[in-house]
Amino acid sequence: MVDVINPLQLRRTSIDEDLRGASEMVRNYITLRGERLDVTQAEVDMGAPFGGAVSTMSDVNTFFGALFRGDLVSDASVNEMKKIGSSFPDYGLGIRRDERS
């Protein structure tokens, strides 16, 4: 991740530093039985490839801007990520389409 974090100057993004208490950190919510729950802590601690990183919305925007401009991966890889898969209809490679956003 340092190969991405440092060149993009993502100052409020970390893998190993505890930024979970930062007020501007992107939060993660689910709705369960009609109740909106903050599950940010669970996501950070999951240990899965998508878990463990914490960031601010500003850094997330910087990252996705660089990703979709092709600054981080090849244009072919970006195009693959944008394809919606057949196994999970709303997912590409690491990207999920959500009409509610």
The first five atom37 places (N, CA, C, CB, O) and aatype in JSON, in Angstrom:
{
  "aatype": [12, 19, 3, 19, 9, 2, 14, 10, 5, 10, 1, 1, 16, 15, 9, 3, 6, 3, 10, 1, 7, 0, 15, 6, 12, 19, 1, 2, 18, 9, 16, 10, 1, 7, 6, 1, 10, 3, 19, 16, 5, 0, 6, 19, 3, 12, 7, 0, 14, 13, 7, 7, 0, 19, 15, 16, 12, 15, 3, 19, 2, 16, 13, 13, 7, 0, 10, 13, 1, 7, 3, 10, 19, 15, 3, 0, 15, 19, 2, 6, 12, 11, 11, 9, 7, 15, 15, 13, 14, 3, 18, 7, 10, 7, 9, 1, 1, 3, 6, 1, 15],
  "atom_mask": [
    [1, 1, 1, 1, 1],
    [1, 1, 1, 1, 1],
    [1, 1, 1, 1, 1],
    [1, 1, 1, 1, 1],
    [1, 1, 1, 1, 1],
    [1, 1, 1, 1, 1],
    [1, 1, 1, 1, 1],
    [1, 1, 1, 1, 1],
    [1, 1, 1, 1, 1],
    [1, 1, 1, 1, 1],
    [1, 1, 1, 1, 1],
    [1, 1, 1, 1, 1],
    [1, 1, 1, 1, 1],
    [1, 1, 1, 1, 1],
    [1, 1, 1, 1, 1],
    [1, 1, 1, 1, 1],
    [1, 1, 1, 1, 1],
    [1, 1, 1, 1, 1],
    [1, 1, 1, 1, 1],
    [1, 1, 1, 1, 1],
    [1, 1, 1, 0, 1],
    [1, 1, 1, 1, 1],
    [1, 1, 1, 1, 1],
    [1, 1, 1, 1, 1],
    [1, 1, 1, 1, 1],
    [1, 1, 1, 1, 1],
    [1, 1, 1, 1, 1],
    [1, 1, 1, 1, 1],
    [1, 1, 1, 1, 1],
    [1, 1, 1, 1, 1],
    [1, 1, 1, 1, 1],
    [1, 1, 1, 1, 1],
    [1, 1, 1, 1, 1],
    [1, 1, 1, 0, 1],
    [1, 1, 1, 1, 1],
    [1, 1, 1, 1, 1],
    [1, 1, 1, 1, 1],
    [1, 1, 1, 1, 1],
    [1, 1, 1, 1, 1],
    [1, 1, 1, 1, 1],
    [1, 1, 1, 1, 1],
    [1, 1, 1, 1, 1],
    [1, 1, 1, 1, 1],
    [1, 1, 1, 1, 1],
    [1, 1, 1, 1, 1],
    [1, 1, 1, 1, 1],
    [1, 1, 1, 0, 1],
    [1, 1, 1, 1, 1],
    [1, 1, 1, 1, 1],
    [1, 1, 1, 1, 1],
    [1, 1, 1, 0, 1],
    [1, 1, 1, 0, 1],
    [1, 1, 1, 1, 1],
    [1, 1, 1, 1, 1],
    [1, 1, 1, 1, 1],
    [1, 1, 1, 1, 1],
    [1, 1, 1, 1, 1],
    [1, 1, 1, 1, 1],
    [1, 1, 1, 1, 1],
    [1, 1, 1, 1, 1],
    [1, 1, 1, 1, 1],
    [1, 1, 1, 1, 1],
    [1, 1, 1, 1, 1],
    [1, 1, 1, 1, 1],
    [1, 1, 1, 0, 1],
    [1, 1, 1, 1, 1],
    [1, 1, 1, 1, 1],
    [1, 1, 1, 1, 1],
    [1, 1, 1, 1, 1],
    [1, 1, 1, 0, 1],
    [1, 1, 1, 1, 1],
    [1, 1, 1, 1, 1],
    [1, 1, 1, 1, 1],
    [1, 1, 1, 1, 1],
    [1, 1, 1, 1, 1],
    [1, 1, 1, 1, 1],
    [1, 1, 1, 1, 1],
    [1, 1, 1, 1, 1],
    [1, 1, 1, 1, 1],
    [1, 1, 1, 1, 1],
    [1, 1, 1, 1, 1],
    [1, 1, 1, 1, 1],
    [1, 1, 1, 1, 1],
    [1, 1, 1, 1, 1],
    [1, 1, 1, 0, 1],
    [1, 1, 1, 1, 1],
    [1, 1, 1, 1, 1],
    [1, 1, 1, 1, 1],
    [1, 1, 1, 1, 1],
    [1, 1, 1, 1, 1],
    [1, 1, 1, 1, 1],
    [1, 1, 1, 0, 1],
    [1, 1, 1, 1, 1],
    [1, 1, 1, 0, 1],
    [1, 1, 1, 1, 1],
    [1, 1, 1, 1, 1],
    [1, 1, 1, 1, 1],
    [1, 1, 1, 1, 1],
    [1, 1, 1, 1, 1],
    [1, 1, 1, 1, 1],
    [1, 1, 1, 1, 1]
  ],
  "atom_positions": [
    [[0.81, -1.2, 0.0], [0.0, 0.0, 0.0], [0.85, 1.26, 0.0], [-0.92, 0.0, 1.19], [0.4, 2.29, -0.5]],
    [[2.05, 1.21, 0.54], [2.92, 2.38, 0.54], [3.19, 2.85, -0.88], [4.24, 2.08, 1.27], [3.36, 4.04, -1.13]],
    [[3.23, 1.9, -1.83], [3.44, 2.25, -3.23], [2.3, 3.08, -3.79], [3.62, 1.0, -4.06], [2.47, 3.74, -4.81]],
    [[1.15, 3.05, -3.15], [0.0, 3.85, -3.57], [-0.18, 5.06, -2.65], [-1.29, 2.99, -3.57], [-0.38, 6.18, -3.13]],
    [[-0.11, 4.84, -1.36], [-0.37, 5.91, -0.39], [0.61, 7.07, -0.54], [-0.3, 5.36, 1.03], [0.19, 8.22, -0.59]],
    [[1.9, 6.77, -0.61], [2.89, 7.85, -0.66], [2.84, 8.66, -1.96], [4.26, 7.27, -0.5], [2.78, 9.89, -1.88]],
    [[2.88, 8.04, -3.15], [2.85, 8.83, -4.38], [1.59, 9.69, -4.53], [2.97, 7.92, -5.57], [1.64, 10.78, -5.09]],
    [[0.46, 9.21, -4.02], [-0.78, 9.98, -4.12], [-0.93, 10.97, -2.97], [-1.98, 9.04, -4.14], [-1.89, 11.74, -2.94]],
    [[0.01, 10.96, -2.04], [-0.01, 11.84, -0.88], [-1.31, 11.71, -0.08], [0.18, 13.3, -1.32], [-1.95, 12.69, 0.29]],
    [[-1.68, 10.47, 0.17], [-2.88, 10.18, 0.95], [-2.5, 10.32, 2.43], [-3.45, 8.74, 0.64], [-2.05, 9.36, 3.05]],
    [[-2.69, 11.49, 2.96], [-2.21, 11.83, 4.3], [-3.07, 11.25, 5.43], [-2.14, 13.32, 4.45], [-2.61, 11.11, 6.56]],
    [[-4.32, 10.93, 5.13], [-5.23, 10.42, 6.16], [-5.72, 9.02, 5.8], [-6.42, 11.37, 6.34], [-6.87, 8.68, 6.04]],
    [[-4.84, 8.23, 5.23], [-5.13, 6.84, 4.88], [-4.06, 5.97, 5.52], [-5.19, 6.63, 3.33], [-2.88, 6.3, 5.47]],
    [[-4.48, 4.87, 6.11], [-3.52, 4.02, 6.79], [-3.98, 2.58, 6.81], [-3.27, 4.51, 8.2], [-5.17, 2.28, 6.77]],
    [[-3.0, 1.7, 6.86], [-3.27, 0.28, 7.06], [-2.96, -0.09, 8.5], [-2.43, -0.58, 6.08], [-3.73, -0.8, 9.14]],
    [[-1.85, 0.39, 9.01], [-1.4, -0.05, 10.32], [-1.56, 0.99, 11.42], [0.03, -0.46, 10.24], [-1.33, 0.68, 12.59]],
    [[-1.93, 2.2, 11.08], [-2.14, 3.25, 12.09], [-3.62, 3.31, 12.43], [-1.63, 4.63, 11.58], [-4.47, 3.18, 11.55]],
    [[-3.92, 3.49, 13.67], [-5.32, 3.52, 14.1], [-5.91, 4.91, 13.87], [-5.44, 3.12, 15.58], [-5.7, 5.82, 14.68]],
    [[-6.66, 5.07, 12.78], [-7.34, 6.32, 12.48], [-8.84, 6.19, 12.7], [-7.06, 6.76, 11.04], [-9.61, 7.07, 12.3]],
    [[-9.27, 5.1, 13.32], [-10.7, 4.83, 13.45], [-11.44, 5.91, 14.21], [-10.92, 3.51, 14.12], [-12.65, 6.08, 14.02]],
    [[-10.77, 6.64, 15.06], [-11.44, 7.68, 15.82], [-11.51, 9.02, 15.11], [0.0, 0.0, 0.0], [-12.14, 9.95, 15.61]],
    [[-10.88, 9.13, 13.94], [-10.88, 10.4, 13.22], [-12.3, 10.77, 12.8], [-9.96, 10.32, 11.97], [-13.01, 9.96, 12.21]],
    [[-12.71, 11.97, 13.12], [-14.09, 12.38, 12.87], [-14.43, 12.41, 11.38], [-14.35, 13.74, 13.47], [-15.59, 12.21, 11.02]],
    [[-13.45, 12.65, 10.52], [-13.74, 12.74, 9.09], [-13.58, 11.4, 8.36], [-12.84, 13.77, 8.45], [-13.7, 11.35, 7.14]],
    [[-13.3, 10.33, 9.09], [-13.14, 9.02, 8.48], [-14.45, 8.56, 7.84], [-12.68, 8.0, 9.52], [-15.53, 8.8, 8.37]],
    [[-14.33, 7.92, 6.69], [-15.5, 7.36, 6.01], [-16.1, 6.28, 6.9], [-15.12, 6.8, 4.61], [-15.4, 5.38, 7.35]],
    [[-17.38, 6.36, 7.14], [-18.1, 5.39, 7.99], [-18.77, 4.35, 7.1], [-19.15, 6.11, 8.89], [-19.01, 4.6, 5.92]],
    [[-19.06, 3.2, 7.65], [-19.75, 2.13, 6.94], [-21.0, 1.76, 7.72], [-18.82, 0.9, 6.73], [-20.94, 1.49, 8.92]],
    [[-22.14, 1.74, 7.03], [-23.42, 1.46, 7.68], [-24.14, 0.32, 6.97], [-24.31, 2.71, 7.7], [-23.98, 0.12, 5.77]],
    [[-24.93, -0.42, 7.73], [-25.86, -1.4, 7.17], [-27.22, -1.16, 7.81], [-25.36, -2.88, 7.41], [-27.33, -0.53, 8.87]],
    [[-28.25, -1.66, 7.16], [-29.59, -1.61, 7.74], [-29.99, -3.03, 8.08], [-30.63, -0.93, 6.77], [-30.01, -3.9, 7.2]],
    [[-30.31, -3.27, 9.33], [-30.68, -4.59, 9.81], [-31.99, -4.47, 10.56], [-29.57, -5.21, 10.71], [-32.09, -3.76, 11.56]],
    [[-33.0, -5.18, 10.06], [-34.33, -5.14, 10.67], [-34.84, -3.71, 10.81], [-34.32, -5.84, 12.04], [-35.43, -3.34, 11.83]],
    [[-34.59, -2.9, 9.79], [-35.08, -1.53, 9.78], [-34.25, -0.54, 10.57], [0.0, 0.0, 0.0], [-34.57, 0.65, 10.61]],
    [[-33.19, -1.01, 11.22], [-32.35, -0.12, 12.03], [-31.01, 0.1, 11.33], [-32.13, -0.71, 13.45], [-30.36, -0.85, 10.9]],
    [[-30.6, 1.37, 11.24], [-29.32, 1.71, 10.63], [-28.22, 1.55, 11.67], [-29.34, 3.17, 10.07], [-28.25, 2.16, 12.74]],
    [[-27.22, 0.71, 11.34], [-26.15, 0.4, 12.27], [-24.8, 0.82, 11.7], [-26.14, -1.1, 12.61], [-24.52, 0.59, 10.53]],
    [[-23.96, 1.43, 12.53], [-22.6, 1.78, 12.14], [-21.73, 0.54, 12.36], [-22.07, 3.01, 12.97], [-21.54, 0.11, 13.5]],
    [[-21.21, -0.02, 11.28], [-20.38, -1.23, 11.37], [-18.94, -0.93, 10.96], [-20.97, -2.33, 10.48], [-18.21, -1.83, 10.53]],
    [[-18.54, 0.31, 11.1], [-17.19, 0.71, 10.7], [-16.13, -0.13, 11.39], [-16.96, 2.17, 11.01], [-15.22, -0.63, 10.73]],
    [[-16.23, -0.3, 12.68], [-15.23, -1.07, 13.43], [-15.13, -2.5, 12.91], [-15.56, -1.06, 14.92], [-14.03, -3.03, 12.76]],
    [[-16.26, -3.13, 12.65], [-16.25, -4.5, 12.15], [-15.55, -4.59, 10.8], [-17.69, -5.04, 12.03], [-14.79, -5.52, 10.56]],
    [[-15.79, -3.61, 9.92], [-15.15, -3.6, 8.61], [-13.64, -3.45, 8.73], [-15.73, -2.48, 7.74], [-12.88, -4.13, 8.04]],
    [[-13.2, -2.55, 9.59], [-11.77, -2.3, 9.76], [-11.05, -3.54, 10.26], [-11.53, -1.13, 10.72], [-9.92, -3.81, 9.87]],
    [[-11.69, -4.29, 11.12], [-11.05, -5.44, 11.76], [-11.27, -6.77, 11.04], [-11.56, -5.56, 13.15], [-10.84, -7.8, 11.56]],
    [[-11.9, -6.79, 9.9], [-12.27, -8.05, 9.27], [-11.1, -8.94, 8.91], [-13.06, -7.77, 8.05], [-11.22, -10.17, 9.0]],
    [[-9.98, -8.38, 8.51], [-8.84, -9.19, 8.11], [-8.93, -9.69, 6.69], [0.0, 0.0, 0.0], [-8.04, -10.42, 6.24]],
    [[-9.96, -9.33, 5.97], [-10.1, -9.71, 4.57], [-9.34, -8.69, 3.71], [-11.61, -9.77, 4.16], [-8.96, -7.64, 4.22]],
    [[-9.11, -8.98, 2.44], [-8.37, -8.05, 1.6], [-8.96, -6.64, 1.58], [-8.31, -8.57, 0.19], [-8.22, -5.67, 1.43]],
    [[-10.26, -6.51, 1.73], [-10.87, -5.19, 1.71], [-10.96, -4.57, 3.09], [-12.26, -5.27, 1.09], [-11.43, -3.44, 3.23]],
    [[-10.54, -5.27, 4.11], [-10.59, -4.75, 5.47], [-9.23, -4.24, 5.91], [0.0, 0.0, 0.0], [-8.21, -4.59, 5.32]],
    [[-9.22, -3.43, 6.95], [-7.97, -3.0, 7.53], [-7.48, -1.64, 7.13], [0.0, 0.0, 0.0], [-6.65, -1.06, 7.83]],
    [[-7.95, -1.09, 6.04], [-7.56, 0.25, 5.62], [-8.6, 1.24, 6.12], [-7.41, 0.34, 4.07], [-9.8, 0.98, 6.06]],
    [[-8.12, 2.36, 6.61], [-9.02, 3.43, 7.01], [-8.61, 4.69, 6.26], [-8.98, 3.67, 8.56], [-7.43, 4.89, 5.98]],
    [[-9.6, 5.53, 5.94], [-9.32, 6.7, 5.12], [-10.39, 7.77, 5.31], [-9.22, 6.31, 3.65], [-11.42, 7.53, 5.93]],
    [[-10.11, 8.94, 4.75], [-11.09, 10.02, 4.72], [-11.7, 10.07, 3.32], [-10.43, 11.39, 5.1], [-11.16, 9.5, 2.38]],
    [[-12.82, 10.76, 3.19], [-13.47, 10.87, 1.89], [-12.57, 11.58, 0.89], [-14.8, 11.62, 2.02], [-12.54, 11.22, -0.29]],
    [[-11.83, 12.57, 1.33], [-10.91, 13.29, 0.45], [-9.86, 12.34, -0.13], [-10.23, 14.44, 1.2], [-9.59, 12.37, -1.33]],
    [[-9.26, 11.51, 0.72], [-8.27, 10.55, 0.23], [-8.91, 9.48, -0.65], [-7.55, 9.89, 1.41], [-8.3, 9.06, -1.63]],
    [[-10.11, 9.05, -0.32], [-10.81, 8.07, -1.15], [-11.05, 8.65, -2.55], [-12.16, 7.65, -0.5], [-10.85, 7.97, -3.55]],
    [[-11.47, 9.91, -2.62], [-11.68, 10.57, -3.92], [-10.38, 10.66, -4.71], [-12.26, 11.97, -3.72], [-10.37, 10.42, -5.91]],
    [[-9.29, 11.0, -4.03], [-7.98, 11.06, -4.7], [-7.61, 9.69, -5.25], [-6.9, 11.56, -3.72], [-7.15, 9.58, -6.39]],
    [[-7.81, 8.65, -4.45], [-7.48, 7.29, -4.88], [-8.29, 6.88, -6.1], [-7.72, 6.3, -3.74], [-7.72, 6.41, -7.09]],
    [[-9.62, 7.04, -6.04], [-10.45, 6.6, -7.17], [-10.21, 7.44, -8.41], [-11.91, 6.64, -6.79], [-10.31, 6.93, -9.53]],
    [[-9.9, 8.73, -8.24], [-9.54, 9.55, -9.4], [-8.31, 8.98, -10.1], [0.0, 0.0, 0.0], [-8.31, 8.83, -11.32]],
    [[-7.28, 8.67, -9.32], [-6.05, 8.1, -9.89], [-6.32, 6.72, -10.5], [-4.96, 7.99, -8.81], [-5.79, 6.4, -11.56]],
    [[-7.13, 5.92, -9.82], [-7.44, 4.58, -10.33], [-8.11, 4.65, -11.69], [-8.33, 3.82, -9.34], [-7.68, 3.99, -12.64]],
    [[-9.17, 5.45, -11.81], [-9.94, 5.48, -13.05], [-9.29, 6.3, -14.15], [-11.3, 6.03, -12.78], [-9.7, 6.2, -15.3]],
    [[-8.28, 7.11, -13.83], [-7.47, 7.77, -14.87], [-6.43, 6.82, -15.43], [-6.8, 9.03, -14.3], [-5.79, 7.12, -16.44]],
    [[-6.25, 5.67, -14.79], [-5.24, 4.72, -15.22], [-3.87, 5.0, -14.65], [0.0, 0.0, 0.0], [-2.86, 4.5, -15.15]],
    [[-3.8, 5.81, -13.58], [-2.52, 6.12, -12.95], [-1.99, 4.98, -12.1], [-2.66, 7.36, -12.1], [-0.79, 4.93, -11.82]],
    [[-2.84, 4.06, -11.68], [-2.44, 2.98, -10.78], [-2.36, 1.62, -11.46], [-3.39, 2.9, -9.62], [-1.52, 0.8, -11.1]],
    [[-3.22, 1.4, -12.41], [-3.25, 0.13, -13.15], [-3.46, 0.44, -14.62], [-4.38, -0.82, -12.61], [-3.75, 1.58, -14.98]],
    [[-3.3, -0.55, -15.46], [-3.45, -0.34, -16.91], [-4.89, 0.0, -17.27], [-2.99, -1.59, -17.67], [-5.82, -0.28, -16.52]],
    [[-5.06, 0.6, -18.44], [-6.4, 0.89, -18.95], [-7.22, -0.39, -19.08], [-6.33, 1.62, -20.3], [-8.42, -0.39, -18.81]],
    [[-6.57, -1.48, -19.5], [-7.27, -2.76, -19.63], [-7.8, -3.23, -18.27], [-6.34, -3.84, -20.23], [-8.91, -3.75, -18.18]],
    [[-7.01, -3.04, -17.23], [-7.45, -3.42, -15.88], [-8.62, -2.57, -15.42], [-6.3, -3.31, -14.88], [-9.57, -3.08, -14.82]],
    [[-8.55, -1.27, -15.69], [-9.67, -0.37, -15.33], [-10.93, -0.82, -16.04], [-9.34, 1.1, -15.69], [-12.0, -0.86, -15.43]],
    [[-10.83, -1.14, -17.32], [-12.01, -1.59, -18.08], [-12.57, -2.89, -17.5], [-11.65, -1.79, -19.55], [-13.79, -3.04, -17.45]],
    [[-11.72, -3.81, -17.08], [-12.19, -5.05, -16.44], [-12.92, -4.76, -15.14], [-11.02, -6.0, -16.19], [-13.94, -5.37, -14.84]],
    [[-12.4, -3.82, -14.36], [-13.02, -3.47, -13.08], [-14.42, -2.9, -13.28], [-12.15, -2.47, -12.32], [-15.29, -3.06, -12.43]],
    [[-14.62, -2.23, -14.4], [-15.91, -1.58, -14.66], [-16.96, -2.57, -15.18], [-15.73, -0.47, -15.67], [-18.16, -2.26, -15.14]],
    [[-16.53, -3.74, -15.65], [-17.49, -4.73, -16.15], [-18.26, -5.32, -14.98], [-16.76, -5.85, -16.95], [-17.67, -5.72, -13.98]],
    [[-19.56, -5.36, -15.12], [-20.39, -5.97, -14.1], [-20.41, -7.47, -14.35], [-21.85, -5.37, -14.1], [-20.7, -7.91, -15.46]],
    [[-20.1, -8.26, -13.32], [-19.97, -9.7, -13.47], [-21.29, -10.44, -13.51], [0.0, 0.0, 0.0], [-22.34, -9.89, -13.2]],
    [[-21.21, -11.7, -13.92], [-22.41, -12.52, -14.0], [-22.67, -13.27, -12.69], [-22.29, -13.51, -15.15], [-23.82, -13.57, -12.38]],
    [[-21.63, -13.57, -11.92], [-21.82, -14.29, -10.66], [-22.53, -13.44, -9.63], [-20.48, -14.76, -10.12], [-23.41, -13.92, -8.92]],
    [[-22.14, -12.17, -9.55], [-22.75, -11.21, -8.65], [-23.15, -10.01, -9.5], [-21.77, -10.8, -7.47], [-22.29, -9.2, -9.84]],
    [[-24.43, -9.89, -9.84], [-24.87, -8.93, -10.85], [-24.45, -7.48, -10.64], [-26.32, -8.98, -10.93], [-24.28, -6.76, -11.62]],
    [[-24.27, -7.01, -9.42], [-23.93, -5.61, -9.21], [-22.44, -5.38, -8.97], [-24.7, -5.08, -8.05], [-22.04, -4.25, -8.67]],
    [[-21.61, -6.4, -9.1], [-20.19, -6.27, -8.79], [-19.32, -6.41, -10.03], [-19.78, -7.3, -7.76], [-19.59, -7.24, -10.9]],
    [[-18.27, -5.59, -10.1], [-17.17, -5.78, -11.02], [-16.02, -6.32, -10.19], [0.0, 0.0, 0.0], [-16.24, -6.96, -9.16]],
    [[-14.79, -6.07, -10.61], [-13.63, -6.51, -9.83], [-13.29, -5.47, -8.79], [-12.41, -6.78, -10.76], [-12.5, -4.56, -9.04]],
    [[-13.88, -5.59, -7.63], [-13.6, -4.66, -6.55], [-14.47, -3.43, -6.5], [0.0, 0.0, 0.0], [-14.33, -2.61, -5.6]],
    [[-15.37, -3.29, -7.45], [-16.25, -2.12, -7.51], [-17.69, -2.62, -7.5], [-15.95, -1.24, -8.79], [-18.01, -3.6, -8.17]],
    [[-18.54, -1.96, -6.75], [-19.95, -2.36, -6.68], [-20.83, -1.2, -7.12], [-20.32, -2.81, -5.26], [-20.65, -0.07, -6.69]],
    [[-21.79, -1.51, -7.97], [-22.76, -0.51, -8.39], [-23.91, -0.52, -7.4], [-23.27, -0.78, -9.85], [-24.43, -1.58, -7.05]],
    [[-24.3, 0.66, -6.95], [-25.42, 0.8, -6.01], [-26.25, 1.98, -6.46], [-24.92, 0.98, -4.53], [-25.81, 3.13, -6.37]],
    [[-27.43, 1.71, -6.94], [-28.31, 2.75, -7.48], [-28.77, 3.73, -6.41], [-29.51, 2.13, -8.14], [-29.26, 4.81, -6.74]],
    [[-28.61, 3.39, -5.14], [-29.05, 4.28, -4.06], [-28.05, 5.4, -3.8], [-29.27, 3.49, -2.79], [-28.38, 6.37, -3.11]],
    [[-26.87, 5.29, -4.34], [-25.82, 6.29, -4.08], [-26.04, 7.54, -4.9], [-24.45, 5.71, -4.37], [-25.25, 8.48, -4.8]]
  ]
}
